[in-house]
XYZ file of C-alpha atoms in Angstrom:
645
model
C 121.281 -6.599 122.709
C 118.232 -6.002 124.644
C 115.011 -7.136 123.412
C 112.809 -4.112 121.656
C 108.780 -3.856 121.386
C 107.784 -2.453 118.520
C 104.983 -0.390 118.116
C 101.916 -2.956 117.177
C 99.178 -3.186 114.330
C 96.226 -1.057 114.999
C 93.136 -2.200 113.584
C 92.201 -4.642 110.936
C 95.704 -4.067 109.130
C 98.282 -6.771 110.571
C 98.752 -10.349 110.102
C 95.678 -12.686 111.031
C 96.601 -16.198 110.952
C 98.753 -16.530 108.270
C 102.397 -17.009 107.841
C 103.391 -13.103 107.111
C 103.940 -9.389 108.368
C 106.492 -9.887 110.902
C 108.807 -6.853 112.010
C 112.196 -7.555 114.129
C 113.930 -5.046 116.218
C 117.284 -6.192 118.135
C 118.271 -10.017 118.257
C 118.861 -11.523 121.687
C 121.200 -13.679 122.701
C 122.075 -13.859 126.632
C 124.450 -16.621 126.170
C 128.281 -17.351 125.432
C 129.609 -19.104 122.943
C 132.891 -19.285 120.694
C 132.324 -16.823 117.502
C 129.827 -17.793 115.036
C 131.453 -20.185 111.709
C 131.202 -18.390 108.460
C 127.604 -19.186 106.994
C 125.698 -19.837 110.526
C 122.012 -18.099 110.261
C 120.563 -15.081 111.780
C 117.933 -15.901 114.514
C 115.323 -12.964 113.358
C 113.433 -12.021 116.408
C 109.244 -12.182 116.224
C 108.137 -8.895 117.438
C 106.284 -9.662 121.200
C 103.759 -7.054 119.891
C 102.833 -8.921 116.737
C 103.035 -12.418 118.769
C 100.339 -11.112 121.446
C 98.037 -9.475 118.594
C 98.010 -12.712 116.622
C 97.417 -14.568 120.153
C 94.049 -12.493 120.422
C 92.875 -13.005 116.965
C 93.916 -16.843 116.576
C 91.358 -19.894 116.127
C 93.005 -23.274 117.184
C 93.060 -25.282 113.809
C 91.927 -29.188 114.630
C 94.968 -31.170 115.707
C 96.826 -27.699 117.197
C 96.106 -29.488 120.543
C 98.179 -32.751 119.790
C 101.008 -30.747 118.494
C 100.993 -28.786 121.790
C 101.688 -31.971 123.489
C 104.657 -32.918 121.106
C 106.457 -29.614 121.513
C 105.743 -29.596 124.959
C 107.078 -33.434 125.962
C 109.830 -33.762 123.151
C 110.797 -30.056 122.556
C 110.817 -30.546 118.268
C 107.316 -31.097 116.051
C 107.175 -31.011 112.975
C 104.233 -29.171 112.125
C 102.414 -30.791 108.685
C 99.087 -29.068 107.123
C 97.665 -27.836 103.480
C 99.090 -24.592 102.409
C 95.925 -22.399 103.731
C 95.903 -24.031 106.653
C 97.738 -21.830 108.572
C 100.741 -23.397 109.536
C 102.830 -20.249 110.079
C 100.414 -18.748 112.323
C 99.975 -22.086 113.949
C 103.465 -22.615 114.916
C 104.148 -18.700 116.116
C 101.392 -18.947 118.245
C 102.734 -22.512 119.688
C 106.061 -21.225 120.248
C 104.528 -17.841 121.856
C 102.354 -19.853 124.503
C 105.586 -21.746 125.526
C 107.951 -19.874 128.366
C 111.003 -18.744 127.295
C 113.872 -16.131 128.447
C 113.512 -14.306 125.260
C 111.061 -13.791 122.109
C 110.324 -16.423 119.590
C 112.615 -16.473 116.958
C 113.054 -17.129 112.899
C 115.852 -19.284 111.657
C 116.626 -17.507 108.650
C 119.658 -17.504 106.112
C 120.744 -16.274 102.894
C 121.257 -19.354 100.809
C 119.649 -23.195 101.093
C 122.147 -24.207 102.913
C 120.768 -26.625 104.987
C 124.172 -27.395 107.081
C 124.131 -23.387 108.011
C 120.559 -23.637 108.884
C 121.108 -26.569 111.366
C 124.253 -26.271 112.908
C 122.915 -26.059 116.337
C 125.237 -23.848 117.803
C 123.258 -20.838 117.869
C 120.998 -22.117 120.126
C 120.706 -21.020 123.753
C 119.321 -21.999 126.471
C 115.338 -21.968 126.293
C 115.026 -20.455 123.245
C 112.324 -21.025 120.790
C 112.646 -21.114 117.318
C 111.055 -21.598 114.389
C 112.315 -23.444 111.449
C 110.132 -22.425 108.336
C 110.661 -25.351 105.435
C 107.177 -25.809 103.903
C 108.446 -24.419 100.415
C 111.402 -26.470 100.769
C 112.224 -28.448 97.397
C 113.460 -31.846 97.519
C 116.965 -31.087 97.634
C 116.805 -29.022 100.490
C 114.579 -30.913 102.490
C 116.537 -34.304 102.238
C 119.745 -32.189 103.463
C 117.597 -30.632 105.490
C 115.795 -33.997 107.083
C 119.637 -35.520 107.295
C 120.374 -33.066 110.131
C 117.522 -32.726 111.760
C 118.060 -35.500 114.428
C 121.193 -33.697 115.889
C 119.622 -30.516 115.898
C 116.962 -32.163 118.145
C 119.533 -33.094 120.328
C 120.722 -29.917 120.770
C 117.452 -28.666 121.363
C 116.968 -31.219 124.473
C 120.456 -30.501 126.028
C 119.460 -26.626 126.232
C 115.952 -26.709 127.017
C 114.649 -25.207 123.839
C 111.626 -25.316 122.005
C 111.542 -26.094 118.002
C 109.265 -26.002 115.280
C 109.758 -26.832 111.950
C 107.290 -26.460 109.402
C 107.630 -29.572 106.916
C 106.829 -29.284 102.957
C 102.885 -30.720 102.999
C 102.516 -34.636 102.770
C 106.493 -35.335 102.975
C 107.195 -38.763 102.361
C 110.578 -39.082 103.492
C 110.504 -38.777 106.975
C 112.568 -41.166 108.852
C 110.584 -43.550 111.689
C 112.256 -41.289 114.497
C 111.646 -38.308 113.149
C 107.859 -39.522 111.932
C 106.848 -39.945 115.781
C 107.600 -35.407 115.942
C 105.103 -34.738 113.012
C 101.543 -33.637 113.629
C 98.998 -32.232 111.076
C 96.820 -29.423 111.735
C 93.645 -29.124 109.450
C 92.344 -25.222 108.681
C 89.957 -24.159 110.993
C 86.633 -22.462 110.272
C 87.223 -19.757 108.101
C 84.089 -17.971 109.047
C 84.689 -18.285 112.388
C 87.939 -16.732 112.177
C 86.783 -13.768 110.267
C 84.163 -13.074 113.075
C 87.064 -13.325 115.549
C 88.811 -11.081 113.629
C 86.418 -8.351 113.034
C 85.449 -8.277 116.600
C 88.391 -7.660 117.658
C 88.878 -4.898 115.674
C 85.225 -3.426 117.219
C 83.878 -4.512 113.727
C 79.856 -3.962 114.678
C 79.798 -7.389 113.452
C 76.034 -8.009 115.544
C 73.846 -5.551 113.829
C 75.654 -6.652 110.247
C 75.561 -10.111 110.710
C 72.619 -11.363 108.244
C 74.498 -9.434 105.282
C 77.337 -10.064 105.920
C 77.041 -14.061 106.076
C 75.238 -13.318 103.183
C 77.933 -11.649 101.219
C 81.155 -13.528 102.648
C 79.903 -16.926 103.495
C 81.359 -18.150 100.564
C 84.160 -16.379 100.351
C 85.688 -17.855 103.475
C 84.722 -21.154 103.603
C 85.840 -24.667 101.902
C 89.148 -24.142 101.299
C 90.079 -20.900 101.124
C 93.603 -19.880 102.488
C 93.809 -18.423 105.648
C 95.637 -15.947 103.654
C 93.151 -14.814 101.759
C 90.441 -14.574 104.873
C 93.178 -12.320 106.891
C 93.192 -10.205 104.071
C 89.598 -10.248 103.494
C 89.501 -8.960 107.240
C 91.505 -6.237 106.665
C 89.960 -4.965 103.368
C 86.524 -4.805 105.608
C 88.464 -2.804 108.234
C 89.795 -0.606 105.460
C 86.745 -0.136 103.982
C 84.329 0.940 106.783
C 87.596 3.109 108.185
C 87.510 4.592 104.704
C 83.125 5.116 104.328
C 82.166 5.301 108.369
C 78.876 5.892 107.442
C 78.789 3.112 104.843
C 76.248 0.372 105.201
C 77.708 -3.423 105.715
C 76.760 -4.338 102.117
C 79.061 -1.290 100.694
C 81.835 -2.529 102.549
C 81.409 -5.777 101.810
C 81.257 -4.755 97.682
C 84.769 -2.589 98.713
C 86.632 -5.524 100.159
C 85.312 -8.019 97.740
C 86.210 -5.917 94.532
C 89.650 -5.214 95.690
C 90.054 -8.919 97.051
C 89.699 -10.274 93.278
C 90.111 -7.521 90.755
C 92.787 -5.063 92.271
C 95.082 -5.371 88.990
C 92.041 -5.254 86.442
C 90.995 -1.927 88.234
C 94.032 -0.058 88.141
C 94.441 -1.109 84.363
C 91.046 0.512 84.145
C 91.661 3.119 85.776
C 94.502 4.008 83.765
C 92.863 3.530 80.236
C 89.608 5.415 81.819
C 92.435 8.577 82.216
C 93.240 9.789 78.251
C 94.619 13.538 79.870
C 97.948 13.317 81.231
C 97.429 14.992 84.030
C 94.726 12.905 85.338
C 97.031 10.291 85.219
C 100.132 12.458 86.388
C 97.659 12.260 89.532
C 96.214 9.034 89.611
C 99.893 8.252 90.143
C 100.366 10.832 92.796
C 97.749 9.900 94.645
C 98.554 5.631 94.929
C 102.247 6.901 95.541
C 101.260 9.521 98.476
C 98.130 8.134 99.357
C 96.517 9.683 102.653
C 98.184 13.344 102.364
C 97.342 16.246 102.282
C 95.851 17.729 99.081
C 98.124 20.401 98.914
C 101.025 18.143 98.782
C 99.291 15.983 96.076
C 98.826 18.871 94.000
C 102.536 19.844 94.470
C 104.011 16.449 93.475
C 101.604 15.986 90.807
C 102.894 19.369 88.969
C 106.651 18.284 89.404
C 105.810 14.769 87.907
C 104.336 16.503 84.634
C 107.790 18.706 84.951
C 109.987 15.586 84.893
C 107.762 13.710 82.391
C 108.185 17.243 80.015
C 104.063 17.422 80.000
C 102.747 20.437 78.493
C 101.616 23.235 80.427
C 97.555 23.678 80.956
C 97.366 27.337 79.729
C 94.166 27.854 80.815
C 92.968 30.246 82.813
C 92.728 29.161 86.284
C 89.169 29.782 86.929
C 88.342 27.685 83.812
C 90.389 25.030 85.132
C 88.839 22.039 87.351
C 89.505 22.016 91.010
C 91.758 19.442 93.103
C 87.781 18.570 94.543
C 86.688 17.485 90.820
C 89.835 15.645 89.712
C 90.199 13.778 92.375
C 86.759 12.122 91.835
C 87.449 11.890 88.530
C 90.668 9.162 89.785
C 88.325 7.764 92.471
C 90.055 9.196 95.567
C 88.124 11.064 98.539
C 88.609 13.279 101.057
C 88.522 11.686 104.949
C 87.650 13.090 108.282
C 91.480 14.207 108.783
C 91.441 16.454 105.705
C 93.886 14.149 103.717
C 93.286 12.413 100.487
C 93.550 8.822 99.871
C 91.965 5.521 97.701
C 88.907 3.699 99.447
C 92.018 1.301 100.386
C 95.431 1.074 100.896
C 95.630 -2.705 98.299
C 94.095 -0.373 95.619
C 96.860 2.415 95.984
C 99.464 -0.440 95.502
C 97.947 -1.786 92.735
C 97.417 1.551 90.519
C 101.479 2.425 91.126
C 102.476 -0.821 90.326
C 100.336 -0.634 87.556
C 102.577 2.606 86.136
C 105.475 0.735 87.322
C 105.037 -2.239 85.817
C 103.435 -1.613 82.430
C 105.465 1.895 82.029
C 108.939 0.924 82.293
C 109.747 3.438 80.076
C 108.981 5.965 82.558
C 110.808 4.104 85.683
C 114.130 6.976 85.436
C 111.635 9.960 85.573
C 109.688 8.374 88.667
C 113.025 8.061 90.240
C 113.863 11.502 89.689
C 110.488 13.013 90.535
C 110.753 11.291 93.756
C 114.472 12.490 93.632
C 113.059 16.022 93.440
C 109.912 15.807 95.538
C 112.303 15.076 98.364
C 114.528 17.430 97.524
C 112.486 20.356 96.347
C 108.649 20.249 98.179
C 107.867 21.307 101.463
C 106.570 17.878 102.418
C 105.821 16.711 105.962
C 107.934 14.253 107.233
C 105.168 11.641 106.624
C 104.794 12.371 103.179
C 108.412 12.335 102.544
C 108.447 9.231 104.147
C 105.140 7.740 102.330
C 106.680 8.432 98.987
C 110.468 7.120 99.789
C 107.997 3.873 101.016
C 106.576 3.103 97.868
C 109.285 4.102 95.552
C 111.770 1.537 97.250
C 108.609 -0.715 97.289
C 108.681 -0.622 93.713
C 112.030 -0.561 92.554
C 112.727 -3.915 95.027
C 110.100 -5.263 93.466
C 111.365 -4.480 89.950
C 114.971 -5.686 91.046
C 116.159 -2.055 90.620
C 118.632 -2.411 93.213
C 121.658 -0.099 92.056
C 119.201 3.477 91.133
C 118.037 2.964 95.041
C 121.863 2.941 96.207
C 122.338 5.546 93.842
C 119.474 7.624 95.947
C 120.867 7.105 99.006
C 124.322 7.952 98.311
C 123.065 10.986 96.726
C 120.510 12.177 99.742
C 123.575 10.985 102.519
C 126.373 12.825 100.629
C 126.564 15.595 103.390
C 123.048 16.722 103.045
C 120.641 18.412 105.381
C 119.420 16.222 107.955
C 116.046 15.428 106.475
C 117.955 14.043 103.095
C 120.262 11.891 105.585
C 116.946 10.846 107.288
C 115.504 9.867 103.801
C 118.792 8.092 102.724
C 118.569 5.720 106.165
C 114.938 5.050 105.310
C 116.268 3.868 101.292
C 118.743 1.513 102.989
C 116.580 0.342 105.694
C 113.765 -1.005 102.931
C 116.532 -2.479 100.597
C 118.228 -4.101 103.749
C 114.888 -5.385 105.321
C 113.981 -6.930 101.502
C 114.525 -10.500 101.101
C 115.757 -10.427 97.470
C 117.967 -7.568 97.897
C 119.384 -7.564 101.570
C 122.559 -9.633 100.643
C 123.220 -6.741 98.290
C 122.487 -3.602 100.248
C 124.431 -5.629 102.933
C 127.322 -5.891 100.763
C 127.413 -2.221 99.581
C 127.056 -0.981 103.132
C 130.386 -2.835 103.894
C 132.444 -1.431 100.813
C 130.792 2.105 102.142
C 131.924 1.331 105.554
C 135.379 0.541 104.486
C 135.734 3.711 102.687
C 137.908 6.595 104.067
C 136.151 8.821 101.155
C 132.842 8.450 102.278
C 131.082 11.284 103.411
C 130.479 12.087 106.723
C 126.498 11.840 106.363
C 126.460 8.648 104.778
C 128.844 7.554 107.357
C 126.189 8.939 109.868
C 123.284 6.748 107.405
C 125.736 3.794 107.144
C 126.077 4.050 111.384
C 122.337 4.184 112.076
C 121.449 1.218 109.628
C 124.468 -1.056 110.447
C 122.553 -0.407 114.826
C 119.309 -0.204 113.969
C 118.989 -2.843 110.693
C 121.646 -4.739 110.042
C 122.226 -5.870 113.761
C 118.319 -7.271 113.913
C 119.247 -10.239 111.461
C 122.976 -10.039 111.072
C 124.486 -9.235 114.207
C 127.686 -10.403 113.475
C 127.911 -8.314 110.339
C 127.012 -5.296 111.986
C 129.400 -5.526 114.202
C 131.967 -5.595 111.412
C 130.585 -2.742 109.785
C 130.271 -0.716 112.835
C 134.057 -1.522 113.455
C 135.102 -0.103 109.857
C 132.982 3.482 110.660
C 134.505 3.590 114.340
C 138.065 3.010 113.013
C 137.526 5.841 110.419
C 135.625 8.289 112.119
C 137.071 11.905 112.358
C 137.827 13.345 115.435
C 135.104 14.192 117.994
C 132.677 11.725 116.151
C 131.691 9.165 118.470
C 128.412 7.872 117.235
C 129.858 4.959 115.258
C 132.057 3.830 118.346
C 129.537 4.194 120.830
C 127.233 2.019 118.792
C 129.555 -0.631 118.709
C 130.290 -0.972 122.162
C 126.446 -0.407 123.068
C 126.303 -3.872 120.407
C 129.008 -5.846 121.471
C 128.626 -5.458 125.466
C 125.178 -6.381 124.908
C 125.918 -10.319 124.149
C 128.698 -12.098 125.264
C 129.186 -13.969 121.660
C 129.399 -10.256 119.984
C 131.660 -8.940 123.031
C 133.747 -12.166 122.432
C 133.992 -11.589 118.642
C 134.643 -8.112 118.699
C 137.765 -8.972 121.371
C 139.226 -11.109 118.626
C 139.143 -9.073 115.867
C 140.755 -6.190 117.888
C 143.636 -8.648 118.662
C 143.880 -9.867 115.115
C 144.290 -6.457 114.174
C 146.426 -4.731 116.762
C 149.342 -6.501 115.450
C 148.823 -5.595 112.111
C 147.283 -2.263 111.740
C 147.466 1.312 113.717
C 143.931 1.912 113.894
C 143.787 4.281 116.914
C 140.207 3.582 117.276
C 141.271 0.119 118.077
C 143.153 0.785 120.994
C 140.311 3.221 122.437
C 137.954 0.268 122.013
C 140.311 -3.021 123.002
C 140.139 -0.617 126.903
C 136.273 -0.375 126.442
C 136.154 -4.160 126.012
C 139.049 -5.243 127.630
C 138.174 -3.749 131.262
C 138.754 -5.865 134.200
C 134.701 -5.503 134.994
C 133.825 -7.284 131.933
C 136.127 -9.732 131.526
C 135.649 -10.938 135.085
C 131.950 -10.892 134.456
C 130.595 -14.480 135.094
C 129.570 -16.284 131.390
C 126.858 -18.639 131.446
C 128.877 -21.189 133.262
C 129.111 -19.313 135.836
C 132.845 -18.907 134.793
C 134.667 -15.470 134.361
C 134.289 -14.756 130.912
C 138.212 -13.951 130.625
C 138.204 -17.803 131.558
C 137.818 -19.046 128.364
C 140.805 -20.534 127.223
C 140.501 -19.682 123.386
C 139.521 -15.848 124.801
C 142.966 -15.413 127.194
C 145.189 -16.237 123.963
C 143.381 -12.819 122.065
C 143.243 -10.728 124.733
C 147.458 -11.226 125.719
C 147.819 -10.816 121.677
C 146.005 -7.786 121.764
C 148.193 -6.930 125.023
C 151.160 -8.192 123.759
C 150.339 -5.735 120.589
C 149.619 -2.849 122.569
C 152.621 -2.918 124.997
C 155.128 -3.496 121.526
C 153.615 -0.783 119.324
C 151.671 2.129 121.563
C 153.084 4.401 123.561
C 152.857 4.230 127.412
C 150.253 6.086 127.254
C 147.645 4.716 125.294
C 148.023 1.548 127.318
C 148.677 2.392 130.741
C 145.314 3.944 132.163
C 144.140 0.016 131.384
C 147.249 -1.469 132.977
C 146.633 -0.111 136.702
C 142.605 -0.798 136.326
C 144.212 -4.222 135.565
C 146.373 -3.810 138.357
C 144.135 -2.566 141.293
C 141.421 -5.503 139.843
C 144.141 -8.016 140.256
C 144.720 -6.562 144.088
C 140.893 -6.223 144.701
C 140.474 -9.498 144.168
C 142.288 -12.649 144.898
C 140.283 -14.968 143.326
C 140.681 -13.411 139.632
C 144.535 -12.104 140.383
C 146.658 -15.271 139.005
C 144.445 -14.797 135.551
C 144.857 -10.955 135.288
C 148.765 -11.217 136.311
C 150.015 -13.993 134.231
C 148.102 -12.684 131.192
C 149.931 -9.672 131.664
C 153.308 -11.255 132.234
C 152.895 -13.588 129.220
C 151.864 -10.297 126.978
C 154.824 -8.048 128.135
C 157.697 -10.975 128.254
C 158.972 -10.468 124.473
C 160.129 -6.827 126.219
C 162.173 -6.755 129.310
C 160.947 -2.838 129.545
C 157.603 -3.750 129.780
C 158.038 -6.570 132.208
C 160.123 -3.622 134.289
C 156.894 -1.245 134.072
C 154.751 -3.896 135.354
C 156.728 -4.533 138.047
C 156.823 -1.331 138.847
C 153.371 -0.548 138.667
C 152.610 -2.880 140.932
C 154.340 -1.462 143.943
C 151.819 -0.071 145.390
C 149.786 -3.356 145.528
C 150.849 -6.331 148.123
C 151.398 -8.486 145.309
C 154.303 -6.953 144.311
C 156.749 -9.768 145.473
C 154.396 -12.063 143.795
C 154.002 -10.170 140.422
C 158.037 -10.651 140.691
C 158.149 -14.321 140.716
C 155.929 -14.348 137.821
C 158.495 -12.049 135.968
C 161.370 -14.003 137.110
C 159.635 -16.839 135.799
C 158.667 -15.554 132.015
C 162.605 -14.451 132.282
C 163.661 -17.945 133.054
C 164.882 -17.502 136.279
C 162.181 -19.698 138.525
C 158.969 -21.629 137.788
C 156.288 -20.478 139.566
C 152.442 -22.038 139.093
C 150.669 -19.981 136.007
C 147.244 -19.820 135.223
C 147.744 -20.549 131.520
């Protein structure tokens, strides 16, 4: 799969030193190996975009400059610090300053499973990983430590770069592994909060006397990195949000929502005894930075779903959208849309009805049911408010009512509820809690002939797009399911595959197996329309790592003449002959690769005399006729000729 760039943090919203805010697009993996055991971890990719906006932001903690040394000269540290120090930030930056054929990466699993997590085999040649362990308990860290000496190994044999961040003050490190650790100590906390803001065109200069007056504290002593990123952001936010603000207004904005984001919205709430305030308040934190228009429309079909009464007013007595929304504390900004002075204060207020109104959780879900349904939204706002309801309900463990959406939207809908469905999935399958689950589903979907054809479509674009970022090897299996039951003339499922597999040798490798496996036992169609897309003479013969044809893998030739073996006793002529004579006219284009190509198709036709004949006869028109022959003579047991098996 080729490597991806997403589309990077503008302003003072993104990570700043910290350990947090990554997004992943396609894994990587240029190399070739046998398939993957059961239970080895994803390598999540660090987006290059996030990597180089970090770089530009980032303040060297004290002792960053000995670590760079031990990473550098032994290829493993062990990076040791206080939580705050910024220890994640520390060892992405590392690991982004060091050359490498591909992006940083995340070892990540499902379970602590510390043999997974280390079984070395996923690593390539020059990668660089990183190995996140500080909230390890002591379980998982002595497993952990046990295997972290061959890992190293593996690490120097390939040229790769590894850092593993230890649980703070570890005792049980052995001597060898000791002489890896370095500590970093938090840097200036002021210092980077001036980087930050600068960067972000912060007119940090003319401000500078009140705002070292305001924040001085707040970002020195100890004080997590953490917390100074976000206090960075929250600045950003607020001047964004009040350009003609003065420093000490956006310093009271950041600061309030910094400490007291919960106690607000709780005010906020009780402030709000008309139920259509509130029915807006909500509105507002779940659509923040709309139009007003589409506020107003979503906060009338929340009071319809919640069964509010009607305001029977006359509607020149009644207050304007201008007057309520200052009554819930949200303004108008430059672009015409409505939103809170900050995005932290929108997710505390829904929260807030979420969490303290669970009641009312089934009539969100349908209002946001209906609002995508039902409102002419922009694609934005649809989007905003599929966002935070998936937001919420992950949060809440609600798992089930957001497959339940998705099904619904994907059930041969119009596009846009298809589009919304994908967008349900991709937030449950990106969520760290709930991604084994959604993962799960989207199998027993896949492996469905009942499903739908837009939720096979949905199911299609997150097994690519999603799934394939962290779980490559699940995707693939997925993706294999749709293609195999895919109606006629739908392509999209197939194409996806191949565009996956033929991307990475491992996943091209993998996918030849499990077409053999199944060949024999199964009369998928599909199969046989994707064992010629994989099985062509161009990619097989395609030098692995090694410099070796890849068909020259030993374990690789016994699939591929099972899958040809299949093909030849089960398929018509047909299906399997337009492959045979690329075979055929490979094996007489070149001599080097012809003993491999003809003896793996002698050994897969010589259970059937009339495929042996059909070879032979095929091959007539090549000068290795005669020779083809002897090998068919051979399989018959009439000579022994030399065979490349």
């Amino acid at each position: 799969m080729s490597e991806s760039t997403w589309t990077g943090v503008q302003g003072s919203t993104g990570p700043l030193n910290t350990g947090t805010g990554d997004q992943h697009n396609h894994l990587t993996q240029n190399y070739f190996h046998d398939v993957a055991p059961p239970g080895a971890p994803p390598l999540r990719p660090l987006a290059a975009d996030h990597l180089r906006w970090l770089d530009r932001r980032f303040v060297p903690p004290f002792g960053m400059t000995d670590a760079q040394d031990v990473l550098s000269t032994t290829g493993t540290l062990l990076l040791d610090g206080a939580p705050g120090s910024g220890r994640n930030a520390t060892a992405r930056v590392l690991l982004h300053r060091t050359p490498g054929p591909r992006v940083p990466r995340t070892i990540t699993v499902d379970r602590q499973d510390a043999d997974a997590e280390l079984d070395g085999s996923y690593l390539g040649e020059g990668d660089r990983l990183l190995l996140d362990l500080a909230d390890a308990g002591p379980d998982r860290w002595e497993a952990a430590h046990d295997r972290l000496p061959a890992l190293h190994q593996v690490v120097q044999e390939r040229g790769a770069r590894l850092v593993v961040i230890v649980p703070h003050g570890t005792t049980r490190l052995s001597n060898e592994l000791a002489a890896h650790r370095r500590t970093i100590v938090r840097p200036s906390g002021w210092v980077v909060l001036s980087l930050a803001l600068r960067c972000d065109d912060f007119p940090l200069a003319e401000h500078i006397e009140e705002l070292t007056g305001q924040l001085h504290a707040r970002v020195t002593g100890d004080r997590p990195m953490g917390e100074v990123a976000r206090l960075a952001r929250l600045l950003g936010e607020a001047r964004r949000s009040a350009p003609r603000g003065s420093a000490a207004s956006w310093c009271a904005a950041a600061l309030a929502d910094l400490h007291d984001l919960a106690a607000r919205a709780a005010s906020a709430f009780g402030d709000l005894s008309d139920g259509r305030a509130r029915a807006l308040l909500f509105t507002t934190a779940m659509l923040s930075g709309t139009r007003p228009e589409a506020l107003h429309a979503a906060s009338e079909e929340l009071l319809k779903e919640v069964g509010h009464p009607e305001d029977h007013r006359p509607l020149l007595e009644q207050e304007d959208l201008a007057q309520r929304f200052v009554s819930i504390r949200a303004f108008p900004r430059d672009d015409g849309t409505v939103a809170f002075e900050t995005a932290d204060y929108a997710a505390a207020v829904r929260t807030h009805f979420w969490r303290h109104l669970p009641g009312m959780r089934p009539a969100f879900r349908a209002w946001v049911d209906r609002s995508v349904r039902l409102l002419d939204l922009t694609s934005y706002e649809r989007d905003t408010l599929i966002a935070c309801c998936a937001e919420q309900c992950l949060a809440a463990g609600q798992y089930e009512p957001l497959l339940a959406l998705a099904q619904e939207w994907a059930g041969d809908g119009p596009p846009r509820l298809v589009q919304a469905a994908i967008q349900i999935l991709g937030h449950g399958l990106s969520d760290a809690g709930a991604g084994r689950t959604f993962r799960q589903r989207v199998y027993d979907w896949a492996t469905d002939a009942r499903v739908p054809s837009g939720l096979a479509g949905a199911l299609v674009s997150v097994s690519a797009e999603v799934i394939a970022s962290t779980h490559p090897d699940q995707a693939l299996v997925r993706l294999h399911h749709l293609a195999r039951r895919a109606p006629d003339g739908e392509d999209g499922a197939r194409v996806r595959l191949l565009t996956l597999a033929l991307a990475e040798p491992r996943l091209h490798r993998l996918l030849l197996v499990r077409l053999a496996d199944d060949l024999s036992r199964h009369r998928w169609l599909a199969d046989v329309s994707l064992f010629r897309a994989c099985a062509a003479p161009g990619l097989l013969l395609a030098p692995a790592t090694d410099g070796r044809p890849v068909l020259e893998a030993q374990g690789l030739r016994v699939h591929v003449a099972g899958a040809w073996r299949a093909l030849l006793a089960h398929r018509p002529e047909t299906e399997w002959l337009p492959l045979a004579e690329e075979w055929m006219t490979a094996a007489g284009r070149t001599a080097a690769h012809q003993d491999i190509l003809l003896d793996l198709l002698v050994r897969a036709a010589e259970p059937s005399p009339a495929a042996l004949a059909r070879l032979y006869t095929l091959s007539l028109r090549h000068r290795y006729a005669q020779r083809l022959r002897r090998k068919i003579d051979a399989a018959q047991g009439f000579k022994t000729v030399p065979s490349s098996f």
